[in-house]
């Protein structure tokens, strides 16, 4: 950390209040350094509340993203998958847009987050621990992690009800139809450009033919005048 000594490793069974106090100190220290450099007066409760919102939204987006990536479609990259996942997220959650792609991009590559998401998919096999306890480095998902996991399991059940076969089929059909429209518009533009080029070529050809005809007519008239002389 800039301008400070290394932090000691925190022990296990760290109280939740101590954990969020460390986060609060870390947040307000690093907000003064680039590339962040921003103004904020969030307290510990505010930071914890904001993390709950980020965690809940990213959990839901993980479900939508998994549904898209599990459908193996050739010729589609991560950009197409992200676009479809965002559309599916909005459909599954009453038109609400997912605005935390930058957070999900960071969390999606974190081993602890991957383990956390895996525990939501298989809650019976997840290791339970008191909400006030952290891991050996004092890191985790905060003192509300147990409550969040319960909400995650509830969300999984609700998602299963919403994501029935007909809904998924309709959503997928809509996504592919939109993609088909984009391809159709692109092909139409290509045809329009092709027609415009052909029209221009024919106009230039006709103009050249007319000029040649005028030249032939002038030459014939000149020969006629010379013959008269």
XYZ file of C-alpha atoms in Angstrom:
229
model
C 0.000 0.000 0.000
C 1.315 3.449 -0.848
C 2.862 5.250 2.090
C 2.076 2.580 4.695
C 3.587 -0.521 6.203
C 2.394 -4.022 5.183
C -0.769 -5.076 6.983
C -0.456 -8.045 9.359
C -2.294 -11.204 8.416
C -5.632 -11.347 10.230
C -6.517 -14.398 12.268
C -9.476 -16.711 11.815
C -12.839 -16.117 13.477
C -12.537 -12.388 12.905
C -15.631 -10.506 14.040
C -17.753 -8.993 11.281
C -17.457 -5.487 12.768
C -13.663 -5.706 12.664
C -13.767 -6.976 9.085
C -15.886 -4.086 7.822
C -13.820 -1.638 9.822
C -10.750 -2.791 7.870
C -12.674 -2.438 4.602
C -13.778 1.072 5.598
C -10.164 2.090 6.314
C -8.918 0.509 3.092
C -11.663 2.181 1.025
C -11.024 5.685 2.345
C -7.256 5.324 2.056
C -7.182 4.157 -1.542
C -9.821 6.611 -2.791
C -7.076 9.256 -2.636
C -4.817 7.497 -5.158
C -5.151 7.117 -8.938
C -6.629 5.513 -10.930
C -9.588 5.796 -8.511
C -9.241 9.258 -6.920
C -12.854 10.068 -6.005
C -14.841 11.763 -3.271
C -16.952 9.636 -0.931
C -18.078 9.740 2.694
C -19.508 6.195 2.883
C -19.473 4.673 6.363
C -19.151 0.982 7.215
C -22.891 0.298 6.964
C -23.079 2.068 3.614
C -20.194 0.027 2.211
C -21.746 -3.200 3.465
C -25.111 -2.294 1.956
C -23.501 -1.456 -1.382
C -21.665 -4.791 -1.401
C -24.963 -6.628 -0.772
C -26.453 -4.928 -3.858
C -23.413 -5.769 -6.003
C -23.334 -9.366 -4.790
C -27.049 -9.942 -5.360
C -27.034 -8.446 -8.879
C -23.870 -10.295 -9.911
C -25.300 -13.571 -8.550
C -28.356 -13.146 -10.766
C -26.261 -12.209 -13.790
C -24.121 -15.331 -13.273
C -27.294 -17.402 -13.657
C -28.226 -15.667 -16.915
C -24.673 -15.880 -18.256
C -24.438 -19.596 -17.440
C -27.681 -20.290 -19.302
C -26.316 -18.573 -22.409
C -22.865 -20.177 -22.330
C -24.341 -23.628 -21.697
C -26.046 -23.398 -25.100
C -23.184 -24.331 -27.398
C -23.542 -22.193 -30.545
C -20.699 -22.058 -33.038
C -19.348 -18.726 -34.210
C -20.249 -16.828 -31.031
C -17.631 -15.128 -28.849
C -17.704 -13.575 -25.395
C -19.158 -10.280 -26.698
C -22.181 -12.069 -28.152
C -22.547 -14.140 -24.974
C -22.444 -10.986 -22.830
C -25.031 -9.239 -25.001
C -27.404 -12.202 -24.845
C -26.851 -12.626 -21.083
C -27.693 -8.951 -20.474
C -30.863 -9.326 -22.558
C -31.829 -12.514 -20.717
C -31.148 -10.841 -17.341
C -33.504 -8.014 -18.255
C -36.182 -10.483 -19.395
C -35.911 -12.584 -16.233
C -36.084 -9.574 -13.898
C -38.990 -7.541 -15.287
C -36.991 -5.301 -17.601
C -34.354 -4.345 -15.016
C -30.998 -3.665 -16.673
C -27.719 -5.113 -15.397
C -25.447 -2.125 -14.800
C -22.580 -3.811 -12.937
C -20.688 -5.449 -15.799
C -17.468 -3.810 -14.550
C -17.947 -5.453 -11.121
C -18.852 -8.840 -12.587
C -15.787 -8.735 -14.850
C -13.550 -8.447 -11.779
C -15.436 -10.903 -9.571
C -15.808 -13.513 -12.292
C -12.041 -14.094 -12.311
C -11.654 -14.285 -8.506
C -11.257 -17.843 -7.097
C -13.258 -17.014 -3.954
C -16.129 -15.684 -6.009
C -16.092 -18.783 -8.202
C -16.268 -20.961 -5.082
C -19.066 -18.797 -3.710
C -21.133 -19.132 -6.906
C -20.488 -22.876 -6.901
C -21.798 -23.072 -3.333
C -25.053 -21.403 -4.439
C -25.475 -23.997 -7.170
C -24.899 -26.795 -4.661
C -25.999 -25.341 -1.280
C -26.242 -28.755 0.417
C -22.529 -29.355 -0.150
C -21.402 -25.872 0.878
C -19.430 -25.407 4.068
C -21.413 -23.343 6.554
C -19.750 -21.024 9.027
C -20.951 -18.297 11.403
C -21.596 -14.921 9.835
C -19.065 -13.222 12.118
C -16.167 -15.468 11.016
C -13.801 -14.756 8.127
C -11.130 -16.924 6.499
C -7.504 -17.126 7.585
C -6.692 -13.752 5.959
C -9.759 -12.025 7.354
C -11.315 -11.988 3.900
C -14.662 -13.225 2.746
C -18.057 -11.940 1.791
C -18.745 -9.957 4.927
C -20.835 -10.522 8.034
C -23.962 -10.915 5.940
C -22.502 -13.784 3.909
C -24.702 -16.415 5.569
C -27.832 -14.362 4.972
C -26.756 -13.748 1.409
C -26.302 -17.457 0.808
C -29.813 -18.097 2.053
C -31.091 -15.449 -0.322
C -29.056 -17.082 -3.092
C -30.753 -20.435 -2.535
C -34.141 -18.756 -2.535
C -33.246 -16.989 -5.734
C -32.244 -20.317 -7.313
C -35.718 -21.701 -6.570
C -37.429 -18.603 -7.943
C -35.232 -18.698 -11.033
C -36.184 -22.317 -11.654
C -39.868 -21.355 -11.571
C -39.393 -18.399 -13.897
C -37.045 -20.135 -16.281
C -39.488 -22.801 -17.429
C -39.186 -24.363 -20.851
C -41.640 -22.098 -22.661
C -40.157 -18.884 -21.244
C -36.644 -19.857 -22.183
C -37.786 -20.900 -25.640
C -39.578 -17.594 -26.208
C -36.598 -15.622 -24.924
C -34.172 -17.526 -27.096
C -36.436 -17.116 -30.120
C -36.593 -13.367 -29.526
C -32.812 -13.099 -29.208
C -32.205 -15.067 -32.396
C -34.910 -13.086 -34.216
C -33.186 -9.823 -33.279
C -29.906 -11.244 -34.491
C -31.590 -12.307 -37.734
C -32.956 -8.787 -38.232
C -29.495 -7.307 -37.800
C -28.086 -9.723 -40.369
C -30.958 -8.949 -42.730
C -30.368 -5.189 -42.428
C -26.671 -5.686 -43.062
C -27.428 -7.732 -46.203
C -29.897 -5.087 -47.378
C -27.255 -2.376 -47.037
C -24.821 -4.506 -49.036
C -27.403 -4.959 -51.799
C -28.166 -1.239 -51.823
C -24.469 -0.409 -52.194
C -24.172 -3.026 -54.928
C -27.163 -1.550 -56.819
C -25.800 1.976 -56.448
C -22.444 0.870 -57.827
C -24.104 -0.904 -60.754
C -26.258 2.160 -61.483
C -23.209 4.420 -61.397
C -21.310 2.044 -63.709
C -24.173 1.956 -66.232
C -24.472 5.768 -66.196
C -20.753 6.145 -66.835
C -20.922 3.554 -69.640
C -23.890 5.283 -71.312
C -22.109 8.623 -71.022
C -19.011 7.218 -72.711
C -21.141 5.693 -75.490
C -22.867 9.042 -76.071
C -19.506 10.814 -76.286
C -18.251 8.261 -78.816
C -21.408 8.719 -80.897
C -20.876 12.479 -80.917
C -17.285 11.981 -82.036
C -18.371 9.677 -84.883
C -21.056 12.156 -85.984
C -18.562 15.038 -86.004
C -16.047 12.995 -87.956
C -18.670 12.043 -90.531
C -19.693 15.687 -90.928
C -16.072 16.733 -91.387
C -15.558 14.107 -94.103
C -18.739 15.264 -95.830
C -17.494 18.878 -95.862
C -14.109 17.817 -97.207
C -15.751 15.804 -99.989
C -17.850 18.810 -101.021
C -14.761 20.982 -101.300
